[in-house]
Amino acid sequence: MAWTARLLTTGAAAAAVALANAVPAQAAESPQRDGLLDSESIGAVGDYDGDGVTDLFTTRMSNPDVMVSPYNLSVRKGRKDGSFGSPELLIRNWGTGWTAAADVNGDGRVDLLFRETDTSDLYLLPGQKDGSFGAKRLITGGFDYNHIQVGDFNGDGKADVVAMDNSWSALYMWTGRADGTLSGPTKVAEGLLFTGTSASDVNGDGVTDLIAHDAHRGDELFLLAGNKNGGLDTPKVLLNNFSYQSTMAGDFNGDGKADILATPLWRSGPMLLWKGNGDGTFSEPSQVTVDS
């Protein structure tokens, strides 16, 4: 099945565009802390500002003191020391579900690929030169998948999509075509009860890999290496004694190697960074600080 992005021009879409075009405010210096703010969580990671350091796209309730409050989408820019800046507002009323950040359309800027919660439709928000996002484009309707990840999983230079089915037991891939459409889906992995995924070139071979948790073995982090045959290799243990959540892969210190960022279960400790060695191995974790 081929998917072609098409531009929406309805009134609802125009409202979404206005929200998406909000220009980030300048972050002020502030005290540092060892974790995210209350009700703030990481929705996706990607190099928003193009400086070679992976940034955090986070969501947070617009009014944490109110039980039911709309969520806003912000970016925390990464620094080469592994820390992150204060949240800079990108889009208000971010009422979406699973989100991935990557250069989907090949223009050198980070885009947002997301599934709307109410409709399960999959959309693309293209990144703009000024740091805003353009009009949302419908990729496909009825996208009943979660944990969406984007990367070049087959090494052909085009953006592919990997997502998990609703049973959380199988992963599917949609491969990118030269005209910007996607083919698929094709089942690429099954047999684990996946509870979280993230994408980056972990082993340094130039092909995007996937890291994943298995709910049956919650203290192990797995690597499913991408390969040029268009699939994912058999899962292998990447890290043992890994009882963490909100696990993300990316180059969080700008050294050209994939790192892993995670938080202890139930936020029982500080956010930690495992610096990558570029070959699929990692250093001992170090504490990460973020600006308030």
XYZ file of C-alpha atoms in Angstrom:
292
model
C 0.000 0.000 0.000
C 1.447 3.385 -1.034
C 0.825 6.444 1.090
C 1.094 9.940 -0.342
C 1.083 12.981 1.907
C -1.629 15.481 0.995
C -2.105 19.003 2.273
C -5.231 19.615 4.340
C -7.037 22.896 3.738
C -10.057 22.546 5.999
C -10.874 25.002 8.741
C -9.696 22.544 11.406
C -6.424 22.125 9.577
C -5.981 25.901 9.301
C -6.364 26.188 13.073
C -3.757 23.493 13.553
C -1.421 25.352 11.198
C -1.742 28.539 13.220
C -0.761 26.614 16.325
C 2.055 24.859 14.542
C 3.557 28.127 13.303
C 4.153 29.456 16.795
C 7.767 30.658 16.996
C 9.717 29.386 20.001
C 10.478 31.907 22.692
C 14.046 32.495 23.766
C 15.018 30.405 26.785
C 16.247 32.277 29.843
C 18.955 31.061 32.150
C 17.533 29.129 35.070
C 18.604 26.764 37.848
C 19.393 23.194 36.893
C 17.613 20.070 38.119
C 18.139 16.318 37.723
C 14.880 15.545 35.921
C 11.940 16.948 34.001
C 9.268 19.186 35.493
C 6.078 17.832 37.051
C 3.712 16.438 34.350
C 6.448 16.861 31.716
C 7.411 13.841 29.620
C 9.556 13.153 26.562
C 7.455 12.684 23.435
C 10.260 12.377 20.883
C 13.925 13.220 20.288
C 15.635 14.792 17.277
C 18.095 17.513 16.260
C 15.653 20.417 16.187
C 18.201 23.211 15.671
C 20.655 21.346 13.435
C 23.677 21.723 15.717
C 24.543 18.018 15.766
C 23.173 17.439 19.282
C 19.895 15.573 19.811
C 17.183 17.635 21.507
C 14.145 16.608 23.565
C 10.575 17.258 22.432
C 8.536 17.255 25.626
C 4.883 17.602 26.521
C 3.506 19.166 29.674
C 0.143 20.244 30.992
C -0.418 23.941 30.315
C -1.589 24.316 33.925
C -0.135 21.544 36.147
C -2.290 22.749 39.058
C -5.480 21.783 37.198
C -6.375 18.092 36.966
C -7.599 18.360 33.355
C -5.470 20.759 31.330
C -4.367 20.851 27.663
C -0.822 19.762 26.908
C 1.767 21.944 25.199
C 4.687 20.758 23.063
C 8.104 22.248 23.811
C 11.721 21.582 22.911
C 14.638 21.301 25.317
C 17.802 21.922 23.320
C 20.678 19.566 24.017
C 24.193 20.728 24.825
C 27.510 19.024 24.151
C 28.020 18.411 27.871
C 24.913 16.195 27.860
C 22.638 18.672 29.635
C 19.462 20.280 28.299
C 18.085 23.802 28.270
C 14.757 25.104 29.524
C 11.603 24.092 27.637
C 10.858 26.432 24.724
C 7.217 26.441 23.650
C 6.547 25.160 20.135
C 2.830 24.314 19.896
C -0.036 24.887 22.297
C -2.828 22.334 22.826
C -0.792 19.420 21.509
C -3.630 16.880 21.560
C -1.858 14.030 19.809
C -0.627 10.562 20.634
C 2.559 8.835 19.486
C 5.130 11.201 17.963
C 8.467 10.840 16.160
C 10.936 13.586 15.214
C 13.171 13.159 12.147
C 13.871 14.599 8.715
C 11.035 12.758 6.981
C 10.909 14.770 3.736
C 14.682 15.038 3.179
C 15.026 18.841 3.335
C 17.568 18.808 6.171
C 15.136 19.965 8.872
C 13.446 17.952 11.591
C 9.780 17.171 10.973
C 7.189 15.757 13.361
C 5.291 12.589 12.473
C 2.379 11.950 14.817
C -0.826 9.983 15.298
C -3.885 11.921 16.402
C -5.500 10.404 19.467
C -9.114 10.940 18.453
C -8.923 9.660 14.859
C -5.787 7.460 14.762
C -4.818 9.337 11.569
C -1.106 9.720 10.859
C 0.127 13.237 10.043
C 3.349 15.021 9.127
C 4.275 18.501 10.365
C 7.167 19.687 8.140
C 9.911 21.672 9.852
C 10.552 25.229 8.606
C 13.728 27.336 8.429
C 12.547 29.648 11.225
C 12.011 26.787 13.675
C 8.246 26.654 13.237
C 6.265 23.864 11.580
C 4.195 24.045 8.403
C 0.692 22.823 7.660
C -0.020 19.288 8.799
C -0.256 16.749 5.995
C -2.281 13.586 6.190
C -0.164 10.495 5.574
C -2.849 7.858 6.135
C -6.041 7.325 8.063
C -6.774 4.601 10.581
C -3.163 4.120 11.636
C -3.721 1.618 14.443
C -0.096 1.409 15.552
C 1.922 2.940 18.361
C 5.531 3.685 19.367
C 6.237 5.302 15.994
C 9.914 5.600 15.009
C 11.490 7.114 11.877
C 14.931 6.417 10.404
C 16.811 4.909 7.493
C 16.402 1.298 8.588
C 17.571 -0.194 5.254
C 20.439 2.152 4.383
C 19.003 3.513 1.122
C 19.035 7.155 2.239
C 15.248 7.471 2.577
C 13.167 7.805 5.726
C 11.343 4.647 6.795
C 8.748 4.182 9.544
C 8.667 1.444 12.176
C 5.737 1.066 14.553
C 4.254 -1.451 16.968
C 0.862 -3.116 16.610
C -1.779 -2.686 19.279
C -1.010 -6.081 20.808
C 2.506 -4.764 21.557
C 3.928 -8.047 20.232
C 5.008 -7.245 16.665
C 6.833 -4.495 14.807
C 6.021 -3.358 11.273
C 8.015 -1.319 8.763
C 6.947 1.046 6.008
C 9.872 1.729 3.639
C 10.388 5.126 2.057
C 10.271 5.646 -1.707
C 12.052 8.248 -3.839
C 8.769 10.141 -4.402
C 8.169 10.551 -0.678
C 5.518 7.856 -0.365
C 5.739 4.788 1.839
C 5.319 1.133 0.957
C 4.223 -1.533 3.389
C 3.619 -2.445 6.071
C 5.853 -5.491 6.456
C 6.232 -7.378 9.740
C 9.889 -7.155 10.786
C 9.922 -8.497 14.367
C 7.709 -10.417 16.769
C 7.893 -12.548 19.891
C 8.701 -9.829 22.422
C 6.147 -7.894 24.435
C 7.536 -4.496 23.526
C 6.934 -1.678 25.976
C 9.066 1.043 24.440
C 11.216 1.730 21.395
C 13.633 4.349 20.107
C 15.687 4.672 16.922
C 19.305 5.651 16.178
C 22.408 4.203 14.511
C 23.557 2.439 17.656
C 26.261 0.195 16.138
C 27.749 2.813 13.811
C 27.199 1.021 10.480
C 25.265 3.877 8.869
C 21.872 2.145 9.176
C 19.270 3.119 11.767
C 18.722 0.555 14.523
C 15.929 0.094 17.021
C 16.248 -0.327 20.779
C 13.364 -1.872 22.709
C 12.193 -3.059 26.108
C 10.496 -6.406 26.666
C 7.827 -6.432 29.384
C 8.611 -10.082 30.154
C 12.221 -9.198 30.885
C 12.040 -5.642 32.140
C 15.678 -5.458 33.241
C 17.092 -5.921 29.738
C 17.355 -3.468 26.857
C 17.434 -5.024 23.385
C 18.989 -3.962 20.093
C 17.248 -4.796 16.822
C 19.849 -3.750 14.259
C 18.675 -2.371 10.933
C 19.952 -4.130 7.824
C 20.109 -3.338 4.132
C 17.729 -6.189 3.325
C 14.867 -4.070 4.621
C 14.337 -5.736 7.966
C 15.547 -5.803 11.533
C 18.004 -8.345 12.884
C 17.120 -10.755 15.677
C 16.937 -8.938 19.031
C 20.063 -9.142 21.168
C 20.663 -7.847 24.682
C 22.211 -4.404 24.601
C 22.229 -3.574 28.327
C 21.503 -5.706 31.405
C 20.053 -4.562 34.737
C 18.178 -1.843 32.869
C 15.168 -0.949 35.014
C 14.368 2.393 33.432
C 11.608 4.185 31.557
C 11.353 6.935 28.904
C 14.331 5.366 27.133
C 15.581 7.374 24.151
C 18.475 6.907 21.713
C 20.330 9.767 20.026
C 23.577 11.727 19.938
C 23.024 13.680 23.137
C 26.583 15.053 23.391
C 27.367 15.775 19.734
C 30.299 13.374 19.331
C 28.769 11.502 16.394
C 27.946 8.373 18.400
C 24.527 7.183 19.581
C 23.872 7.474 23.315
C 21.006 6.268 25.508
C 18.985 8.503 27.801
C 16.600 7.100 30.431
C 14.901 7.735 33.751
C 14.580 5.239 36.648
C 11.156 3.636 37.030
C 8.556 5.911 38.604
C 11.105 8.749 38.385
C 12.740 7.395 41.502
C 16.108 8.957 40.637
C 17.865 11.379 38.291
C 17.840 11.133 34.498
C 20.891 9.189 33.266
C 22.981 9.145 30.086
C 24.915 6.160 28.721
C 27.486 7.623 26.321
C 27.953 5.500 23.227
C 31.308 4.228 21.989
C 30.055 3.986 18.407
C 30.182 0.190 18.234
C 27.081 -0.756 20.200
C 28.757 -0.539 23.603
C 28.340 2.179 26.210
C 30.108 3.821 29.116
C 28.782 3.698 32.643
C 25.787 6.033 33.085
C 26.249 9.604 34.239
C 23.699 11.970 35.713
C 21.975 14.441 33.391
C 20.866 17.939 34.354
C 18.170 20.072 32.757
C 17.332 23.744 33.173
C 14.118 24.527 35.025
